[in-house]
Amino acid sequence: MSVEIPDSSIRLREVQIHESSDHPLVLRLHETLTTCSKSIETGDFRQSERAVAELVDFLDSVYNATVSDHDDEVSMGNSVEVLEEIHRFLCSPLSGQMVVDALSFELPKAVAKFAGVSDKCLEIAESIIDHLISTCSARDMLSILCEVWSLYVLAEDEYNTVTSLTVLFVLALDSPNQMFNALAYFSPLLGGLSKVFLCIQRRHFEQIKVAVPVILNVLKAVSSESDDGDKGSVTDLIGRAINIATSIQSVIQKLEGNKNEELCALLGLFVLQIMVDTTALVSSNMTDEVLGCVPLVLQLSEFLPFCGLSYLGLITGCVVDSIIDIILGDDNDDYMSCFSFAKHGASLAVIWGHISDEVAEAAKEDLAVVMDKIRSSQTKRWQAVGMLKYILCSIDQPWELKKHAIDFLLSIMDENFSQKYNDENTDCSVYMPSLFAALQAIEKVIIYASDRVLRKNAFAALKKVLAEIPTYQRFDILKALITDTDFPSMIAILIDLLKEEMYMENRQKVTPRDGENLQVKIKAYPSSPFWSSNVLEVVELILKPPKGGPPCLPEHSDAVLSALNLYRFVLITESTGKTNYTGVLSENTLRKAYTEWLLPLRMLVTGIAAENEKDYDQFAVETVCSLNPVELVLYRCIELVEEKLKQFT
């Protein structure tokens, strides 16, 4: 039995069915509809198929005429007249269920095009789709609405599923008449889905599970393809997606048992994915534009407690993994591709709570309590850092949100609080890939952010995250960051951090406490990867790049200068302390550094200086200036090495 849905947009059902007007288009439409009815009721399949196709062609011609001259009030009026006539026909008791069922396969996509013509057309199109939902099989209407968006194309002898939204955007861009407004096109269809979910009588989870990827593909496409002029339409679509979430919530509230849990998990992932699409509305770094998204985010956040998604579980990623496991079940990973940004959305949900107290209240969370829990657990801090990378590394996220993400990171890394819970012996190997990716994301903020304060805070965050990592893994991560970074200035910063680690460690080692024997302390001090031959490998990476030849100057002057300063620091410190932890004072190591690193570099520097000595253009002056500090430190290193080599002759 079909479930009736109140037609709230317009109440054309209550209008007395009257004879068609004498408008030529309406008369032609009436003839086409009459032909459809007769052929369907008589069971003439071929004739009914042709008649329905003629109806669709007729609607397309009316639409095309309207959009070709969208300022023509007559054409706009024609669209309204035609849509109203279709609605009257469907609502008429003379239209049998067989006729309505047959038309339901084509009418949704045919009338949805008119949604972009005018608000009135959108209103009537929604009413037509609502009527079809209320009178036809909910299961059939769900399939029909989903198939409107999905098409299959044959490519390389295989069928590949492609969302038709991409095609719609291409057509909209290629057509001088802009054949349709792709954003408006989906409004009545999304609205229809929110209603059809409520009409499903059985197998709720299975049917909604099939529909959700279609919805998310639409939202993903519109959020990526839209521009500033489309914000109103994108906001409307996201609002309709939130209505779909509300419908799913209503279905859950009526169900009990295991399927309820699965639907809750599906709703949670759906909401997290929409959270990402919502940030597409923030196209600039203006604070007021970020705050303008709060109403939508607030609505989304209200679903979190219903789905059992706590801020602590979201920012550590634990709860996301749990609901993914529930949804995945026996399915393969292909289904989860539509939720590829779920963890992104999880971190965004918490950061929005950090931005707005109202959002946190909607999620029924006390963010201060959540942050204290993170600070008091080193494991949770590692997990939170790993989750924040999704925001920091995204090219689609506005800098304003990244700024708040960095602020949140600095807050949970509060030294006065978190140091009490640091454990140097804690095994963080399982978190290393995530921490490394997070540090790379922070690097990108340091490199690309135009805001000086944000760059400064990102650098502070980089140092704090590194400090959270046990010593042995910290050296490995620093070395990996240096190796994988293509920006000389960033390499210089990382090498300086490495040198700072060595300095602090050496200071702790050689500074005795009251009554403590220095030599005994030095011998008892644990070995460190920072004071080992590993550090010379880092120097060699810069002064003798793996690809061969000396480093590229003056482009890599910053990195070369930092590497030379590090080498000089190690050389002087080991000589002064009469130690050789790094092997820097060994004869073979000294000769290698002298012949393979320093002398080739000196030849390169002097050659570049000679080439630019007589030139007075801007580039030549800048080149000489950038090489001056390199040359100064280089010659000091050469002097130190030559002095040490004399001891072996």
XYZ file of C-alpha atoms in Angstrom:
649
model
C 0.000 0.000 0.000
C 1.324 3.452 -0.860
C 1.868 5.918 1.946
C 0.395 9.387 1.535
C 2.695 12.361 2.044
C 1.110 15.741 2.695
C 1.802 18.090 -0.202
C 3.060 21.099 1.749
C 4.557 23.092 -1.116
C 1.358 23.765 -3.039
C -2.065 22.230 -2.674
C -3.031 21.689 -6.269
C -4.666 18.441 -5.147
C -7.429 20.532 -3.628
C -8.032 22.487 -6.795
C -11.113 21.330 -8.692
C -10.018 19.521 -11.830
C -11.016 21.722 -14.699
C -10.881 21.518 -18.424
C -7.577 22.315 -20.018
C -7.007 25.903 -21.034
C -6.964 26.897 -24.658
C -3.223 27.557 -24.494
C -1.656 25.810 -27.535
C 1.111 24.185 -25.498
C -1.320 22.964 -22.875
C -3.622 21.563 -25.562
C -0.711 19.734 -27.156
C 0.383 18.435 -23.757
C -3.144 17.266 -23.022
C -3.233 15.345 -26.301
C 0.115 13.714 -25.514
C -0.999 12.738 -22.023
C -4.258 11.316 -23.395
C -2.304 9.204 -25.881
C -0.068 7.961 -23.059
C -3.066 7.013 -20.951
C -4.842 5.095 -23.700
C -1.775 3.132 -24.795
C -0.834 2.249 -21.213
C -4.351 1.209 -20.221
C -4.770 -0.963 -23.330
C -1.457 -2.686 -22.657
C 0.122 -1.571 -25.939
C 3.707 -1.561 -24.696
C 5.383 -0.246 -27.854
C 2.854 2.506 -28.338
C 3.022 3.529 -24.673
C 6.813 3.629 -24.841
C 6.647 5.924 -27.876
C 3.999 8.087 -26.231
C 6.033 8.546 -23.050
C 9.110 9.374 -25.150
C 7.066 12.000 -27.023
C 5.980 13.478 -23.697
C 9.590 13.754 -22.545
C 10.620 15.317 -25.872
C 7.782 17.805 -25.555
C 8.865 18.824 -22.044
C 12.453 19.163 -23.247
C 11.352 21.470 -26.069
C 9.403 23.671 -23.648
C 12.376 23.809 -21.320
C 14.854 24.587 -24.097
C 12.653 27.396 -25.371
C 12.532 28.880 -21.883
C 16.259 28.798 -21.155
C 17.185 30.057 -24.623
C 15.536 33.341 -23.672
C 15.283 33.296 -19.906
C 14.186 36.957 -19.809
C 11.063 36.210 -21.844
C 8.108 36.234 -19.448
C 5.939 34.389 -21.977
C 8.361 31.450 -22.082
C 8.567 31.430 -18.296
C 4.786 31.399 -18.128
C 4.646 28.519 -20.604
C 6.832 26.405 -18.323
C 4.575 27.100 -15.364
C 1.431 26.295 -17.388
C 2.848 23.005 -18.643
C 4.038 21.868 -15.207
C 0.718 22.766 -13.606
C -1.134 20.783 -16.272
C 1.030 17.726 -15.591
C 0.356 18.048 -11.879
C -3.400 18.357 -12.498
C -3.305 15.306 -14.726
C -1.487 13.170 -12.143
C -3.829 14.257 -9.354
C -6.957 13.649 -11.400
C -8.973 10.599 -10.316
C -9.326 9.849 -14.034
C -5.597 9.045 -14.218
C -5.298 5.376 -13.314
C -2.511 3.955 -11.167
C -1.038 2.115 -14.153
C -0.653 5.413 -15.992
C 0.917 7.180 -13.022
C 3.294 4.252 -12.436
C 4.404 4.285 -16.067
C 4.997 8.047 -16.078
C 6.902 7.890 -12.784
C 9.903 6.363 -14.572
C 10.472 9.446 -16.749
C 8.768 12.439 -15.166
C 11.143 13.047 -12.204
C 14.182 13.849 -14.346
C 12.047 15.587 -16.993
C 10.445 18.040 -14.566
C 13.543 18.457 -12.364
C 15.206 20.450 -15.154
C 12.623 23.190 -14.694
C 13.742 23.744 -11.088
C 16.332 26.236 -12.289
C 13.863 28.258 -14.365
C 12.061 29.944 -11.477
C 11.008 29.428 -7.877
C 7.475 28.698 -9.092
C 8.727 25.973 -11.420
C 10.786 24.483 -8.589
C 7.672 24.502 -6.406
C 5.549 22.669 -8.976
C 8.343 20.212 -9.888
C 8.639 19.295 -6.215
C 4.873 18.810 -6.012
C 4.913 16.478 -9.012
C 7.705 14.370 -7.530
C 6.021 14.369 -4.110
C 2.775 13.132 -5.680
C 4.587 10.313 -7.477
C 6.234 9.294 -4.207
C 2.913 9.274 -2.376
C 1.079 7.199 -4.983
C 3.731 4.859 -6.418
C 5.823 2.088 -4.890
C 8.416 3.545 -2.525
C 10.937 0.942 -3.598
C 10.410 1.795 -7.280
C 10.617 5.533 -6.634
C 13.852 5.087 -4.695
C 15.369 3.261 -7.663
C 14.020 5.830 -10.116
C 15.399 8.808 -8.198
C 18.793 7.145 -7.839
C 18.903 6.164 -11.508
C 18.312 9.775 -12.481
C 21.839 10.442 -11.218
C 23.576 7.301 -12.304
C 24.332 6.089 -15.786
C 26.517 3.361 -17.121
C 28.952 3.802 -19.966
C 30.909 1.169 -21.788
C 34.626 1.855 -21.646
C 37.383 -0.520 -22.622
C 34.931 -3.446 -22.708
C 33.958 -2.878 -19.075
C 31.052 -1.068 -17.444
C 32.125 1.754 -15.216
C 29.691 3.552 -12.970
C 29.767 7.302 -13.476
C 27.591 9.934 -11.878
C 25.693 11.876 -14.480
C 26.359 15.067 -12.577
C 29.737 15.345 -14.275
C 27.980 15.096 -17.633
C 25.476 17.720 -16.522
C 28.207 20.168 -15.609
C 30.001 19.587 -18.913
C 26.783 20.237 -20.826
C 26.035 23.314 -18.768
C 29.486 24.708 -19.512
C 29.490 23.798 -23.200
C 25.991 25.027 -24.007
C 25.712 28.739 -24.872
C 22.104 28.592 -23.650
C 23.095 26.807 -20.441
C 20.630 23.986 -21.015
C 20.037 23.577 -17.325
C 21.117 24.761 -13.925
C 22.823 21.632 -12.613
C 22.633 22.733 -8.989
C 18.911 23.516 -9.142
C 18.282 20.306 -11.082
C 19.076 18.185 -8.047
C 17.057 20.162 -5.518
C 13.670 18.486 -6.107
C 15.352 15.104 -6.525
C 17.121 15.343 -3.173
C 13.905 16.584 -1.633
C 12.142 13.563 -3.087
C 14.633 11.168 -1.552
C 14.098 12.632 1.912
C 10.403 11.789 1.527
C 10.730 8.403 -0.137
C 12.916 7.122 2.717
C 9.949 7.628 5.033
C 7.755 5.499 2.771
C 9.995 2.426 2.754
C 8.215 -0.446 4.507
C 10.962 -3.084 4.776
C 14.670 -3.722 4.249
C 15.308 -0.129 5.272
C 19.052 -0.461 5.786
C 19.676 -2.263 2.494
C 17.702 0.246 0.432
C 19.054 3.371 2.124
C 22.568 1.953 1.924
C 22.267 1.758 -1.863
C 20.965 5.331 -2.146
C 23.499 7.067 0.110
C 26.509 6.819 -2.277
C 24.435 8.428 -5.046
C 23.558 11.365 -2.802
C 27.146 11.806 -1.644
C 28.488 11.695 -5.201
C 26.126 14.519 -6.128
C 27.178 16.653 -3.161
C 30.857 15.973 -3.759
C 30.572 17.025 -7.384
C 28.569 20.188 -6.763
C 30.854 21.304 -3.938
C 33.945 20.848 -6.111
C 32.477 22.357 -9.299
C 30.630 25.312 -7.799
C 31.961 28.857 -7.538
C 31.138 31.896 -5.415
C 28.029 32.629 -7.465
C 26.580 29.205 -6.673
C 26.752 29.450 -2.886
C 23.023 29.884 -2.483
C 22.284 26.786 -4.561
C 24.968 24.724 -2.800
C 23.579 25.810 0.563
C 20.127 24.695 -0.565
C 21.446 21.287 -1.645
C 23.276 20.779 1.639
C 20.112 21.782 3.469
C 18.213 19.146 1.506
C 20.912 16.589 2.310
C 20.417 17.444 5.985
C 16.696 16.797 5.479
C 17.639 13.366 4.135
C 19.664 12.780 7.309
C 16.599 13.768 9.326
C 14.519 11.247 7.384
C 17.059 8.498 8.080
C 16.963 9.465 11.752
C 13.166 9.145 11.730
C 13.433 5.682 10.179
C 15.938 4.639 12.862
C 13.647 5.815 15.631
C 10.932 3.487 14.337
C 13.193 0.445 14.127
C 14.720 -1.858 16.684
C 17.543 -4.366 16.714
C 20.686 -4.864 14.671
C 19.467 -2.984 11.606
C 18.989 0.033 13.827
C 22.684 -0.064 14.753
C 23.686 -0.377 11.104
C 21.491 2.547 10.080
C 22.930 4.639 12.927
C 26.436 3.910 11.661
C 25.391 4.746 8.096
C 23.796 8.002 9.230
C 26.946 8.897 11.160
C 29.178 8.402 8.119
C 26.688 10.289 5.953
C 26.742 13.282 8.317
C 30.553 13.305 8.533
C 30.792 13.274 4.748
C 28.340 16.178 4.428
C 30.416 18.067 7.013
C 33.239 18.147 4.450
C 30.967 19.378 1.648
C 29.724 22.190 3.888
C 33.209 23.690 4.097
C 33.117 24.174 0.322
C 30.989 27.214 1.102
C 34.005 28.814 2.782
C 35.897 30.024 -0.270
C 37.879 32.789 1.425
C 39.740 33.331 4.655
C 37.249 35.813 6.025
C 36.147 35.007 9.554
C 32.578 36.141 8.883
C 32.322 33.709 5.972
C 33.437 30.857 8.210
C 30.861 31.853 10.806
C 28.255 31.946 8.042
C 28.540 28.159 7.790
C 27.804 27.662 11.484
C 24.001 27.225 11.061
C 24.509 24.278 8.691
C 27.260 22.764 10.823
C 25.096 23.217 13.901
C 22.320 21.154 12.295
C 24.792 18.441 11.330
C 26.302 18.389 14.820
C 22.916 17.595 16.340
C 23.082 14.158 14.700
C 26.407 13.257 16.365
C 25.092 12.303 19.836
C 22.167 10.451 18.236
C 24.686 8.309 16.312
C 26.906 7.836 19.357
C 29.720 9.929 17.879
C 31.572 11.706 20.675
C 34.161 14.428 20.095
C 36.805 12.267 21.785
C 36.007 9.328 19.523
C 35.957 11.549 16.443
C 39.217 13.401 17.035
C 41.065 10.182 17.883
C 39.489 8.365 14.938
C 38.431 5.378 17.051
C 34.689 5.816 16.629
C 35.055 6.339 12.876
C 36.870 3.021 12.517
C 34.119 1.348 14.549
C 31.221 2.560 12.413
C 33.139 1.798 9.220
C 33.524 -1.803 10.430
C 29.776 -1.973 11.112
C 28.890 -0.721 7.630
C 31.545 -2.647 5.752
C 30.506 -6.064 7.067
C 31.031 -8.581 4.294
C 31.192 -5.908 1.594
C 34.394 -5.053 -0.193
C 36.183 -1.763 0.192
C 34.654 -0.354 -3.000
C 31.496 0.674 -1.174
C 33.496 2.715 1.332
C 34.924 4.901 -1.430
C 31.905 7.179 -1.063
C 32.935 7.729 2.571
C 36.565 8.480 1.729
C 36.353 11.804 3.589
C 34.666 10.461 6.729
C 37.777 10.942 8.892
C 38.217 14.354 7.344
C 34.670 15.148 8.444
C 35.329 13.718 11.912
C 38.208 16.117 12.527
C 36.204 18.993 11.033
C 33.286 18.267 13.365
C 35.533 18.810 16.388
C 37.276 21.871 14.939
C 33.884 23.474 14.271
C 33.129 22.886 17.946
C 36.401 24.665 18.717
C 35.306 27.575 16.497
C 31.767 27.917 17.845
C 30.422 27.168 21.321
C 26.966 26.781 19.764
C 28.196 23.908 17.614
C 29.741 22.160 20.625
C 26.475 22.592 22.526
C 24.541 21.110 19.599
C 26.833 18.081 19.779
C 26.236 17.956 23.566
C 29.963 18.231 24.208
C 32.162 20.100 26.668
C 35.237 20.739 24.563
C 37.373 21.727 27.567
C 36.783 18.305 29.132
C 37.564 16.576 25.832
C 40.836 18.485 25.460
C 41.880 17.632 29.020
C 41.341 13.947 28.272
C 43.518 14.228 25.184
C 46.253 16.083 27.069
C 46.328 13.427 29.780
C 46.993 10.581 27.330
C 50.012 10.465 25.061
C 48.329 7.870 22.843
C 45.251 10.060 22.400
C 47.467 13.028 21.529
C 49.180 10.989 18.822
C 45.786 9.889 17.502
C 44.447 13.457 17.511
C 47.501 14.761 15.657
C 47.011 12.037 13.070
C 43.375 13.045 12.559
C 44.150 16.753 12.190
C 46.310 16.009 9.172
C 43.143 15.563 7.123
C 42.380 19.268 7.516
C 45.935 20.571 7.329
C 46.954 18.720 4.170
C 43.749 19.392 2.237
C 44.020 21.842 -0.636
C 40.254 22.390 -0.427
C 40.153 23.605 3.173
C 40.292 27.388 3.702
C 43.194 28.796 5.680
C 40.812 30.063 8.337
C 39.866 26.488 9.254
C 43.508 25.405 9.152
C 44.309 28.230 11.545
C 41.754 26.879 14.012
C 43.133 23.357 13.536
C 46.643 24.579 14.413
C 45.274 26.438 17.446
C 43.522 23.258 18.595
C 46.713 21.259 18.122
C 48.716 23.742 20.176
C 46.082 23.578 22.917
C 46.195 19.793 23.288
C 50.006 19.894 23.265
C 50.125 22.221 26.270
C 53.551 21.567 27.805
C 52.515 22.294 31.389
C 49.874 19.589 31.161
C 51.040 16.955 28.703
C 54.620 16.563 29.980
C 53.250 14.883 33.100
C 51.968 12.079 30.920
C 54.882 11.684 28.496
C 56.542 8.293 28.487
C 59.783 8.010 26.547
C 59.424 4.222 26.508
C 55.938 4.183 24.989
C 55.890 2.330 21.675
C 54.559 4.676 19.025
C 55.609 2.603 16.007
C 51.983 1.951 15.038
C 51.343 5.717 14.970
C 54.525 6.653 13.093
C 53.028 6.722 9.566
C 50.157 8.916 10.751
C 52.446 11.239 12.732
C 54.806 11.539 9.786
C 51.913 12.475 7.481
C 50.689 15.008 10.051
C 54.128 16.623 10.259
C 54.243 16.847 6.475
C 50.832 18.535 6.557
C 52.094 21.058 9.123
C 55.101 21.663 6.871
C 52.743 22.652 4.058
C 51.104 25.225 6.300
C 54.526 26.677 7.159
C 55.482 26.791 3.481
C 52.290 28.027 1.854
C 50.390 30.094 4.436
C 50.457 33.821 3.696
C 49.563 34.768 7.265
C 52.733 35.308 9.312
C 51.024 34.434 12.606
C 49.713 31.176 11.165
C 53.190 30.235 9.918
C 54.637 31.006 13.338
C 52.007 28.912 15.118
C 52.446 26.067 12.643
C 56.186 26.034 13.365
C 55.458 25.921 17.096
C 53.068 23.023 16.449
C 55.740 21.216 14.431
C 58.185 21.443 17.324
C 55.601 20.288 19.865
C 54.578 17.274 17.830
C 58.220 16.285 17.362
C 58.775 16.629 21.105
C 55.937 14.132 21.675
C 57.795 11.410 19.781
C 60.355 9.193 21.599
C 63.978 10.001 20.815
C 64.831 7.156 18.444
C 61.705 7.587 16.346
C 62.095 11.376 16.480
C 65.449 11.226 14.727
C 64.088 8.857 12.081
C 61.140 11.156 11.420
C 63.336 14.254 11.183
C 65.630 12.511 8.733
C 62.660 11.312 6.673
C 61.178 14.817 6.622
C 64.480 16.253 5.421
C 64.757 13.584 2.729
C 61.197 13.998 1.458
C 61.076 17.809 1.434
C 61.726 19.662 -1.812
C 61.864 23.147 -0.302
C 65.388 24.278 0.666
C 64.128 26.699 3.316
C 62.091 23.916 4.947
C 65.101 21.606 4.843
C 67.117 24.322 6.582
C 64.473 24.629 9.306
C 64.450 20.861 9.879
C 68.244 20.656 10.048
C 68.251 23.494 12.568
C 65.719 21.539 14.648
C 67.989 18.503 14.489
C 70.938 20.604 15.645
C 68.821 22.031 18.459
C 67.989 18.484 19.599
C 71.697 17.623 19.628
C 72.538 20.766 21.563
C 69.905 20.137 24.238
C 70.897 16.499 24.586
C 74.579 17.346 24.875
C 73.812 20.027 27.427
C 71.920 17.551 29.607
C 74.770 15.090 29.274
C 77.635 17.429 30.220
C 75.885 19.447 32.921
C 76.365 17.665 36.275
C 73.970 18.134 39.151
C 75.161 18.905 42.669
C 77.566 16.203 43.824
C 77.378 14.330 40.539
C 80.539 13.071 38.819
C 80.576 14.344 35.235
C 82.558 11.449 33.754
C 80.332 8.900 35.451
C 77.241 10.711 34.148
C 78.580 10.820 30.582
C 79.356 7.101 30.604
C 75.958 6.252 32.080
C 74.069 8.470 29.629
C 72.124 6.317 27.145
C 73.219 6.261 23.517
C 71.282 8.489 21.175
C 70.616 8.415 17.424
C 71.253 12.163 17.385
C 74.827 11.607 18.537
C 75.727 8.847 16.105
C 76.969 8.445 12.557
C 73.362 8.934 11.444
C 73.713 12.685 11.772
C 76.593 12.738 9.265
C 74.351 10.912 6.806
C 71.962 13.853 7.033
C 74.810 16.289 6.320
C 75.864 14.210 3.333
C 72.320 14.248 1.928
C 72.663 18.013 1.509
C 76.346 18.544 0.727
C 76.585 15.530 -1.573
C 73.065 14.862 -2.902
C 72.221 11.223 -3.733
C 71.700 12.161 -7.386
C 75.369 13.105 -7.591
C 77.359 16.285 -7.871
C 77.499 19.214 -5.457
C 74.258 20.862 -4.300
C 72.424 23.335 -6.522
C 73.448 26.897 -5.674
C 72.251 29.538 -5.053
C 68.793 27.863 -5.018
C 69.692 25.577 -2.094
C 71.777 28.093 -0.163
C 69.586 27.896 2.952
C 69.808 24.113 3.178
C 73.554 24.064 2.473
C 74.223 26.733 5.089
C 72.281 24.790 7.734
C 74.082 21.555 6.840
C 77.480 23.269 7.112
C 76.524 24.801 10.459
C 75.431 21.377 11.702
C 78.706 19.806 10.582
C 80.735 22.567 12.224
C 78.722 22.207 15.457
C 79.321 18.436 15.581
C 83.001 18.842 14.788
C 83.580 21.475 17.475
C 81.440 19.743 20.118
C 83.120 16.360 19.649
C 86.577 17.983 19.694
C 85.848 20.028 22.806
C 84.305 17.103 24.672
C 87.007 14.708 23.506
C 84.372 12.322 22.231
C 83.647 10.745 18.882
C 80.045 9.530 19.100
C 79.341 10.456 15.489
C 82.683 9.271 14.120
C 83.278 12.776 12.797
C 86.869 12.817 14.127
C 87.887 9.522 12.519
C 90.541 9.909 9.822
C 88.494 8.248 7.086
C 85.450 10.351 7.919
C 87.482 13.557 7.945
C 89.103 12.776 4.585
C 85.731 11.866 3.072
C 84.188 15.119 4.267
C 87.182 17.084 3.013
C 87.465 15.566 -0.463
C 83.830 14.672 -1.224
C 81.870 17.433 0.510
C 83.910 20.523 1.261
C 86.388 20.880 -1.608
C 83.803 20.309 -4.396
C 81.530 22.796 -2.647
C 84.360 25.340 -2.413
C 85.037 24.968 -6.121
C 81.355 25.542 -6.886
C 81.033 28.567 -4.602
C 84.185 30.282 -5.868
C 83.145 29.622 -9.468
C 79.700 31.175 -8.987
C 81.216 34.121 -7.125
C 83.709 34.728 -9.947
C 80.946 34.615 -12.573
C 78.892 37.236 -10.761
C 81.744 39.395 -9.482
C 81.620 41.902 -12.336
C 77.851 41.838 -12.826
C 75.779 44.471 -11.088
C 72.263 43.377 -11.963
C 69.765 42.422 -9.275
C 70.165 38.659 -9.712
C 73.954 38.793 -9.484
C 73.837 40.905 -6.329
C 71.293 38.565 -4.716
C 73.367 35.522 -5.686
C 76.545 36.907 -4.138
C 74.693 37.963 -0.990
C 73.134 34.511 -0.549
C 76.505 32.807 -0.987
C 78.442 35.037 1.415
C 77.312 33.253 4.627
C 77.748 29.863 2.927
C 81.289 30.770 1.932
C 82.102 32.011 5.435
C 80.980 28.805 7.193
C 82.436 26.603 4.448
C 85.937 28.007 4.881
C 85.681 27.644 8.648
C 84.751 23.961 8.225
C 87.679 23.446 5.848
C 90.058 25.019 8.377
C 88.777 22.782 11.180
C 89.067 19.618 9.085
C 92.573 20.501 7.852
C 93.614 21.130 11.440
C 92.300 17.720 12.534
C 93.892 15.923 9.589
C 97.321 17.214 10.626
C 97.075 14.955 13.673
C 97.209 11.912 11.379
C 100.342 12.957 9.481
